[in-house]
Coordinates of C-alpha atoms in Angstrom, one line a residue:
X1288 CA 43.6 -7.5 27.7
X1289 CA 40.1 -8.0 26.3
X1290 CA 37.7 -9.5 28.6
X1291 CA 34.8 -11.5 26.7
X1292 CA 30.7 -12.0 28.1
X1293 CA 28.3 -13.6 25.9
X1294 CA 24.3 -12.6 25.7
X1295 CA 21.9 -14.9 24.7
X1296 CA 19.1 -12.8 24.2
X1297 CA 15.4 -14.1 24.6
X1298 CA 16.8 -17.3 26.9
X1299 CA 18.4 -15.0 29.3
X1300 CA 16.6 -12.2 31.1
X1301 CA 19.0 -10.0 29.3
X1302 CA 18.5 -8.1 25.5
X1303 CA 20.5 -6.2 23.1
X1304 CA 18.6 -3.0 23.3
X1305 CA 19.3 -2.8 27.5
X1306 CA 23.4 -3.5 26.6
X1307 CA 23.8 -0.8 23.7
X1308 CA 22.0 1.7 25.5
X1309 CA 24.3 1.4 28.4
X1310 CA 27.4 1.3 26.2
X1311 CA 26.5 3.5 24.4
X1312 CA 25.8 6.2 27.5
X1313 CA 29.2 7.3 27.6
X1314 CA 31.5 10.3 25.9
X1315 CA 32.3 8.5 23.0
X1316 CA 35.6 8.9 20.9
X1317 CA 33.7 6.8 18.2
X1318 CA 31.0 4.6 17.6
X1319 CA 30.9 2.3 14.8
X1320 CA 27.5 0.6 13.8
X1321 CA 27.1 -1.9 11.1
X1322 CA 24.2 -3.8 10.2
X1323 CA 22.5 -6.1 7.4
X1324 CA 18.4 -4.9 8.5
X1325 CA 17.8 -1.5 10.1
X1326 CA 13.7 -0.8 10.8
X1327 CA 11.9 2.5 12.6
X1328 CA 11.7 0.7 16.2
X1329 CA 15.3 -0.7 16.0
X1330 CA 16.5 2.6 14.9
X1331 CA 14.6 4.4 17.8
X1332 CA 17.1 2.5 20.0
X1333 CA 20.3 4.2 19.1
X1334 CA 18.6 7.9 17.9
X1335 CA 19.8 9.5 21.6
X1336 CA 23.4 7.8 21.4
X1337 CA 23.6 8.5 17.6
X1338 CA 22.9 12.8 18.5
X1339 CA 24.8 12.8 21.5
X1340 CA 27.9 11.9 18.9
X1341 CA 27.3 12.6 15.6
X1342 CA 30.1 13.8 14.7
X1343 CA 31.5 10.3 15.4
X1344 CA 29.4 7.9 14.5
X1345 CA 29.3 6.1 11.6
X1346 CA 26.4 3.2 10.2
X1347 CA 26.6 0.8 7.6
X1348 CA 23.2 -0.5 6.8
X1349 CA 22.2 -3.1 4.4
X1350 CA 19.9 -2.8 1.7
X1351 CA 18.3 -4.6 -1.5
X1352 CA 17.6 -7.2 1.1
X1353 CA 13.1 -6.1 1.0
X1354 CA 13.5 -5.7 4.9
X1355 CA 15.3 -2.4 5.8
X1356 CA 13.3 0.9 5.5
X1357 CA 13.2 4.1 4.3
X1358 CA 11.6 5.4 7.9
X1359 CA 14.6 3.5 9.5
X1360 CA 17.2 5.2 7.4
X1361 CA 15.6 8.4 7.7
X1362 CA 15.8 8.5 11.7
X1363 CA 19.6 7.6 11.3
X1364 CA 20.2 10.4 9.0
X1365 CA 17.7 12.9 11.2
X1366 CA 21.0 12.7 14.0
X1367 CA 23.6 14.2 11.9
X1368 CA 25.4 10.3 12.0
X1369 CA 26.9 9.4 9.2
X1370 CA 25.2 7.1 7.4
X1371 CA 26.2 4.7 4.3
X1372 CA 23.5 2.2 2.6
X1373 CA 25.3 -0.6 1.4
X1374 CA 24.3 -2.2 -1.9
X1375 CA 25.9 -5.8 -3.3
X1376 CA 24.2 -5.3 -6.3
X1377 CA 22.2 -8.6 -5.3
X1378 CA 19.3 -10.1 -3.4
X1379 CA 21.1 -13.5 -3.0
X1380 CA 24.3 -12.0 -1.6
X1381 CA 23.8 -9.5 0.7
X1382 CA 25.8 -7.3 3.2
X1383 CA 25.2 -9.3 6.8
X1384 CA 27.9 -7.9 9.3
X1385 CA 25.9 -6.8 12.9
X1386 CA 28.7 -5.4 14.8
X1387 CA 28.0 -2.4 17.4
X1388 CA 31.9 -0.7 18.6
X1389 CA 32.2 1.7 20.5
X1390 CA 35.8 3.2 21.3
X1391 CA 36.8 6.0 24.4
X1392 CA 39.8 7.4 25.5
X1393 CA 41.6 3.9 26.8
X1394 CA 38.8 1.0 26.2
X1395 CA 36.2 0.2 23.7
X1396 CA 33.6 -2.0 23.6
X1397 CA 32.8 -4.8 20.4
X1398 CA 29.5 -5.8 20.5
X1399 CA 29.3 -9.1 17.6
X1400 CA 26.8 -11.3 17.3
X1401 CA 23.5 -11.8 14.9
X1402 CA 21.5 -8.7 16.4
X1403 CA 20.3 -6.6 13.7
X1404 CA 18.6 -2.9 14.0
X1405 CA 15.3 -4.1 14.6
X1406 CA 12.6 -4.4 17.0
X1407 CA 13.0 -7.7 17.5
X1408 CA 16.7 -8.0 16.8
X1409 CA 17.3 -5.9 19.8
X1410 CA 14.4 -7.3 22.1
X1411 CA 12.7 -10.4 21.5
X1412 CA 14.1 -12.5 18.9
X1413 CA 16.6 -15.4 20.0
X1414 CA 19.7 -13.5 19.4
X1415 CA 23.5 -14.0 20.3
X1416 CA 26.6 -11.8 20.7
X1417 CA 29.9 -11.3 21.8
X1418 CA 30.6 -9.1 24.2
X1419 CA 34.3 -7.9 24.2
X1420 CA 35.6 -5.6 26.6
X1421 CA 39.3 -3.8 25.2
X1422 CA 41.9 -2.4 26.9
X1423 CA 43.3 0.1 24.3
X1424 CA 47.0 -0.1 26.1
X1425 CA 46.8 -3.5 25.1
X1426 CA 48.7 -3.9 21.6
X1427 CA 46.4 -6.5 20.8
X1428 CA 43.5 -5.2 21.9
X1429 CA 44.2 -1.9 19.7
X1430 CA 45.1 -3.6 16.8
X1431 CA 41.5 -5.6 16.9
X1432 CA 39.7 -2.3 16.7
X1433 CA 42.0 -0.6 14.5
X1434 CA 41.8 -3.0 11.7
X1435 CA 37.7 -3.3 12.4
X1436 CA 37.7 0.7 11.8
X1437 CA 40.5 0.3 8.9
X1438 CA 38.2 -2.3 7.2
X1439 CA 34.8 -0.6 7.0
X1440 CA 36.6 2.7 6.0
X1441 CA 38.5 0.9 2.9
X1442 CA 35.0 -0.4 2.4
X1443 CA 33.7 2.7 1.7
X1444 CA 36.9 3.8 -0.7
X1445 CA 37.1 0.4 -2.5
X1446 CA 33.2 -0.1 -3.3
X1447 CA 32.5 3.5 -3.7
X1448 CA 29.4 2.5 -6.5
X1449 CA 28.0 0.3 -3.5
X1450 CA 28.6 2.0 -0.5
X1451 CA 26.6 5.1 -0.9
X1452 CA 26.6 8.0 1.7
X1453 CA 23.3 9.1 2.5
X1454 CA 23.7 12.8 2.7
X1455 CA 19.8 14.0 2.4
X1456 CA 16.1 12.7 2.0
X1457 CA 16.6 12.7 -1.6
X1458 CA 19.4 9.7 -1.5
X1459 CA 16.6 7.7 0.5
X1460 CA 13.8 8.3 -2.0
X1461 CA 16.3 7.1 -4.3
X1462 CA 16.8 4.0 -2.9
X1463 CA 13.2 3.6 -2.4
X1464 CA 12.1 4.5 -5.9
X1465 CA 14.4 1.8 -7.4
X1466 CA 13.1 -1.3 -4.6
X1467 CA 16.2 -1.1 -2.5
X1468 CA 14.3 -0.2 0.4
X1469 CA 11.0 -0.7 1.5
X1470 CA 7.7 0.9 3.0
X1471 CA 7.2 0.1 6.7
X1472 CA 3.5 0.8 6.4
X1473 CA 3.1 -1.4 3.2
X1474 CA 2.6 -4.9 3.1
X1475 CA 5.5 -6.6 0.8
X1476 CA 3.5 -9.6 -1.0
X1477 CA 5.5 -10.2 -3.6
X1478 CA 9.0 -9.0 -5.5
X1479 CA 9.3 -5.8 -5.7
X1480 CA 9.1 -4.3 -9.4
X1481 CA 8.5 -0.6 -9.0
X1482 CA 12.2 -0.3 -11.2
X1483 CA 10.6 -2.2 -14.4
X1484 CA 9.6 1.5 -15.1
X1485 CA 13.3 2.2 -16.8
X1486 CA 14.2 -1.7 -16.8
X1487 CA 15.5 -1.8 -13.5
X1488 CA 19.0 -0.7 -12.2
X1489 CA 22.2 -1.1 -13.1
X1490 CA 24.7 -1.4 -10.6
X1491 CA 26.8 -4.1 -11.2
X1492 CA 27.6 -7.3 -9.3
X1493 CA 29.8 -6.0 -6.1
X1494 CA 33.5 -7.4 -6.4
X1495 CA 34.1 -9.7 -3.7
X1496 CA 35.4 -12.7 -2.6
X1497 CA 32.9 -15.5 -3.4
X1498 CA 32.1 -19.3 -3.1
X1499 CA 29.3 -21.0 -4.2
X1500 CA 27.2 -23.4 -2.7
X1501 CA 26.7 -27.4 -4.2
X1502 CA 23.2 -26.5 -6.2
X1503 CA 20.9 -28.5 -4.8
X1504 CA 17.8 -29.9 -6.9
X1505 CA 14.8 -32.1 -7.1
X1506 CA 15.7 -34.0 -10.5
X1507 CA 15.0 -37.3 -10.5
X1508 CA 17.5 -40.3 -10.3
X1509 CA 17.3 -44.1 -9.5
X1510 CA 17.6 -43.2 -6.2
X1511 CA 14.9 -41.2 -5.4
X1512 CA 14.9 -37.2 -5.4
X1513 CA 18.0 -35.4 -4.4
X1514 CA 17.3 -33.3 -1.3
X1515 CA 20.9 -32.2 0.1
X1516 CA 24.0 -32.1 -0.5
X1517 CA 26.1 -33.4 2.6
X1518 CA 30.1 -32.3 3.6
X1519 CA 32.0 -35.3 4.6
X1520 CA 34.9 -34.9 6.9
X1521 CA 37.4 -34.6 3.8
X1522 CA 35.3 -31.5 2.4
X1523 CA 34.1 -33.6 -0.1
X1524 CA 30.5 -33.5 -1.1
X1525 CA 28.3 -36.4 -1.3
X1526 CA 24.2 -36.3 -2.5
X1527 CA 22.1 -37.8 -0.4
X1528 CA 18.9 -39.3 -1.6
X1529 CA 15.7 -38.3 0.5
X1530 CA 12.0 -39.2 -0.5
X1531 CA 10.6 -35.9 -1.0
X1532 CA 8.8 -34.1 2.3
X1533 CA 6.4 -31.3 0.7
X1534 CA 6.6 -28.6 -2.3
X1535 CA 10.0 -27.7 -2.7
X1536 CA 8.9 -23.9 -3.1
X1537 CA 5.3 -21.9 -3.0
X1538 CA 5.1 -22.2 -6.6
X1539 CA 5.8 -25.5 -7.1
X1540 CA 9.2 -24.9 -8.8
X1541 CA 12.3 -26.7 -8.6
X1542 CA 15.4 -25.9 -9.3
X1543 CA 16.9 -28.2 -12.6
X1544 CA 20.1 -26.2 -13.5
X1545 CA 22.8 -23.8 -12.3
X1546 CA 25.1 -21.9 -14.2
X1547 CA 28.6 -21.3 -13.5
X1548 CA 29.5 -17.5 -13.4
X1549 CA 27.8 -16.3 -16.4
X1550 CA 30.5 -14.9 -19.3
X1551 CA 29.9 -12.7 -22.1
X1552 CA 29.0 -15.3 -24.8
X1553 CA 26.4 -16.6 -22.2
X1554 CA 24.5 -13.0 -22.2
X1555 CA 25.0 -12.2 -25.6
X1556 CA 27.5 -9.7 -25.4
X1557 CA 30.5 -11.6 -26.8
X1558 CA 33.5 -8.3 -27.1
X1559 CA 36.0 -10.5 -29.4
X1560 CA 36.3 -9.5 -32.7
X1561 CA 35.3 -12.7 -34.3
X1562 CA 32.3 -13.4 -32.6
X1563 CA 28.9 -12.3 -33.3
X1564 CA 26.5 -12.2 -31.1
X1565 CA 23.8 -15.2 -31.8
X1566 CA 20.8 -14.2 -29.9
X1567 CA 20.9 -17.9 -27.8
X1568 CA 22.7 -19.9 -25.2
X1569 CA 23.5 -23.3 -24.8
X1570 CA 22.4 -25.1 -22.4
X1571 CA 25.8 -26.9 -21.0
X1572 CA 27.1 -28.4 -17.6
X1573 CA 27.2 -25.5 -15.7
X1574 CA 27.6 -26.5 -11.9
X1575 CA 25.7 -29.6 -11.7
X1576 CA 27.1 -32.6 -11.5
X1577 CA 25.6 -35.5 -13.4
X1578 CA 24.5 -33.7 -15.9
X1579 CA 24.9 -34.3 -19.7
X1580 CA 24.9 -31.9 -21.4
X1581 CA 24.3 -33.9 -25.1
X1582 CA 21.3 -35.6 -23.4
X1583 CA 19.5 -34.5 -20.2
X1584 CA 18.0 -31.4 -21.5
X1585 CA 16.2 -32.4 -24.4
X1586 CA 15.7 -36.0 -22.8
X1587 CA 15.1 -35.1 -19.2
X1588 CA 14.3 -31.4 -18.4
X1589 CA 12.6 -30.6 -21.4
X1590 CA 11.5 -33.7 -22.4
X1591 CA 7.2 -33.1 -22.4
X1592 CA 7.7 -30.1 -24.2
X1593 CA 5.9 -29.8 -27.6
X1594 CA 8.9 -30.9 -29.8
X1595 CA 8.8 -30.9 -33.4
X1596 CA 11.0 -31.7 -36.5
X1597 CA 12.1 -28.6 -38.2
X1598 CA 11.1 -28.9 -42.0
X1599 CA 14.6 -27.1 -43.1
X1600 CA 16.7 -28.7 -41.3
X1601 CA 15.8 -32.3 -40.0
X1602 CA 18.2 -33.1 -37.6
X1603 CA 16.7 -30.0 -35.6
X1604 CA 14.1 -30.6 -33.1
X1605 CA 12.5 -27.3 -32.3
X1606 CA 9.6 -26.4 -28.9
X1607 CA 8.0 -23.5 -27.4
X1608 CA 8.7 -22.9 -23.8
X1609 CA 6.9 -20.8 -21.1
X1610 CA 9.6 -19.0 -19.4
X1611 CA 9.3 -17.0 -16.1
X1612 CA 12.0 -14.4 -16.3
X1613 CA 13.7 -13.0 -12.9
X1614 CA 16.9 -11.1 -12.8
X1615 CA 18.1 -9.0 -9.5
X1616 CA 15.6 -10.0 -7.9
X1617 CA 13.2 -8.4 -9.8
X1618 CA 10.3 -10.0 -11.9
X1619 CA 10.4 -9.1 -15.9
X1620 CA 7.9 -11.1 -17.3
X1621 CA 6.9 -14.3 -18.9
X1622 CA 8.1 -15.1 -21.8
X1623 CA 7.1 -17.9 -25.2
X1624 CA 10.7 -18.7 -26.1
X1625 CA 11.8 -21.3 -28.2
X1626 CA 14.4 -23.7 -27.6
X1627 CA 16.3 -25.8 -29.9
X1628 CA 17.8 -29.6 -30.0
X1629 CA 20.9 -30.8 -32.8
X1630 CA 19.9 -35.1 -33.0
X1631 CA 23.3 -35.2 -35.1
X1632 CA 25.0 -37.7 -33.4
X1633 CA 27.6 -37.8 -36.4
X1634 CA 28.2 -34.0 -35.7
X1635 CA 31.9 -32.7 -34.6
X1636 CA 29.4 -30.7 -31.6
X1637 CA 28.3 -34.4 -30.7
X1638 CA 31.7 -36.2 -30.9
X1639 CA 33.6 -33.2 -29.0
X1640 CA 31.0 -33.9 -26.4
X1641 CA 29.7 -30.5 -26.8
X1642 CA 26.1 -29.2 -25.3
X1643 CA 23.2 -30.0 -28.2
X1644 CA 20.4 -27.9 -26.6
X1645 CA 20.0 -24.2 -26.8
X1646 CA 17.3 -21.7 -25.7
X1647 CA 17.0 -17.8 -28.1
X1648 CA 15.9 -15.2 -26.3
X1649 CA 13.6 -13.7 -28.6
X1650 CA 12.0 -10.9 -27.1
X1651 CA 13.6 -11.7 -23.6
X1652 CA 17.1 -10.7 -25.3
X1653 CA 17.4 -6.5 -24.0
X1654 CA 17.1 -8.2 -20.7
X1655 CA 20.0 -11.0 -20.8
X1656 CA 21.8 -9.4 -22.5
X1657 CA 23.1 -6.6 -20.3
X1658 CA 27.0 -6.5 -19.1
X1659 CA 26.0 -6.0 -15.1
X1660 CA 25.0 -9.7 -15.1
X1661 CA 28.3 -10.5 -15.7
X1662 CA 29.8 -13.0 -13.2
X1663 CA 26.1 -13.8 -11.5
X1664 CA 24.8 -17.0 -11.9
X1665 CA 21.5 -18.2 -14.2
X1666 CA 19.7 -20.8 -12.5
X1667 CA 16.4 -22.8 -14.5
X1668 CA 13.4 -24.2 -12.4
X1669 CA 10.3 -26.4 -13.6
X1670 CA 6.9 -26.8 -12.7
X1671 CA 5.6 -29.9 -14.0
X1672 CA 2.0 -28.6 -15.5
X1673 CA 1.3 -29.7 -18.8
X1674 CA 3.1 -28.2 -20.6
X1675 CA 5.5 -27.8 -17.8
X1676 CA 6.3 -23.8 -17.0
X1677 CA 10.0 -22.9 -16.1
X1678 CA 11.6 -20.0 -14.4
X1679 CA 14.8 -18.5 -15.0
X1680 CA 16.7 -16.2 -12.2
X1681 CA 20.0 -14.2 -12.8
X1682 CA 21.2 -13.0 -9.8

């Protein structure tokens, strides 16, 4: 029957690196590592256990996360371990497991907690695991580190695009070339781009079971300026009005719409056999709550924009916008784009209740419109300069 300890590391005089080391000292039947970060140092810690075993060990290491290395994943690969860089296809959902399990012949070891392969993951940082001891005659105890081995190796057969076996040097560069990994002896200032140089990559959104979070923004209501979004008991969500306590970002962006999971129609790559791409997107709902989606854009978020009266057709209001364009993570420019406003309040668009506001993509349009953002979500930010300057992330 398992036997549980906890570490506290940092508080307590004891630290991860002191633990798996000691665990890991042992004829192993097989090891099992899996982490979100992996760096040089943190990888230094396991290298000995890692080529005592090889042929049994096997690492999961996050990536497309601008904090695990190339060095890192070259000392893991360097033992002869086998090694697997997992990639969610996304910088906002990222592959976060830390689990270190070890099995011998009749016990195994489950190390669980928030400890990633770092220097300061397994040293200095306030970190905390789980520390189970298993009997392997136990049924129980079996089962738990059977279905933890089952899970990680249907990982690797059910997401074979985004678990990717590192099997030389050349699968590293690869990651680094395309900004999935990073440089330990370069600086990271800002968003990686080095990808622009073919339009960045193309692996789609990984599969998996998601939820998304209330959005939470800085539009202004009677109330004030909405700063969370609180859980009551019931699971219900409830805004709660805060004055605001500095810049809600470094470049004084704030977030003023979400998407729901964008579809086809959204990115201009409607399939049906009817419907023609139109080189624009409405501005509707999405995930917010409180907005309207008749009103609040041309009204409210883009209401100091340079509007004008189209000569053609009057009941149009057309403006130029300064768009900051960000998808995966990765920085595509700035964009002029110009967004559109139907005043026809006698319309059957305005009487359905339908959205009145769209944005064209203009020159922006080869990089919406792209199938792997399928299913991510679009979210719109404003800085208030005059004229106000937006941003626009896909991921």
């Amino acid at each position: 029957m398992a036997k549980a300890r906890f570490l506290l590391q940092a508080v307590t005089e004891h630290d991860h690196s002191s633990l798996i080391k000691a665990t890991f000292d042992r004829e192993l039947d097989k090891l099992l590592i899996s982490v979100a970060f992996a760096k040089s140092q943190g990888a230094a810690v396991i290298k000995s256990a890692l080529e005592k075993n090889k042929e049994k060990c096997f690492v999961f290491v996050g990536v497309r996360n601008d904090i695990t290395s190339y060095q890192a994943l070259e000392i893991i690969l360097e033992t002869g371990a086998a090694l697997y860089a997992v990639d969610t296809g996304s910088r906002t959902t990222i592959f976060h497991p830390k689990i270190y399990l070890s099995r011998f012949k009749k016990s195994a070891t489950a190390i669980i907690g928030s400890a990633n392969l770092t220097f300061g993951g397994l040293h200095n940082n306030i970190e905390s695991s789980s520390i189970l001891d298993l009997d392997l005659n136990s049924i129980e105890d079996k089962t738990f580190v059977d279905d933890a081995e089952r899970n990680f190796n249907d990982l690797i057969k059910n997401y074979p695009n985004h678990v990717i076996k590192i099997g030389d040097k050349n699968d590293i560069k690869s990651l680094f070339d395309t900004g999935r990994v990073v440089d330990e002896t370069v600086s990271i200032k800002q968003k990686n781009s080095r990808s622009l140089k073919d339009n960045g990559d193309k692996l789609p959104l990984m599969s998996l079971h998601r939820k998304f979070p209330a959005p939470v923004s800085k539009k202004k209501s009677k109330e004030g300026l909405l700063d969370a979004i609180v859980f009551n008991e019931d699971g219900q969500d409830k805004a709660t009005y805060l004055p605001s306590i500095g810049i809600p970002n470094i470049d004084d962006y704030y977030l003023v719409w979400q998407s729901k999971e964008l579809k086809e129609r959204d990115l201009n790559i409607p399939k049906g056999g009817n419907t023609n791409p139109t080189g624009s997107m409405l501005w509707k709902k999405g995930a917010m709550d409180g907005i309207d989606q008749k009103h609040d854009f041309r009204d409210d978020i883009f209401s100091d924009a340079n509007w004008t009266v189209d000569s053609a057709l009057p009941h149009y209001e057309r403006a130029k916008i300064i768009v900051h364009i960000f998808t995966k993570g990765e920085y595509r420019g700035t964009f002029n784009l110009k967004i559109s406003h139907n005043t026809d309040a006698t319309s059957k668009s305005y009487m359905q209740n339908n959205a009145m506001t769209n944005i064209s993509w203009g020159d922006a349009k080869s990089l919406i419109a792209q199938e792997y953002l399928l299913g991510r979500v679009m979210t719109l930010h404003r800085k208030d300069t005059t004229p106000p300057e937006f941003m626009i992330e896909i991921d």
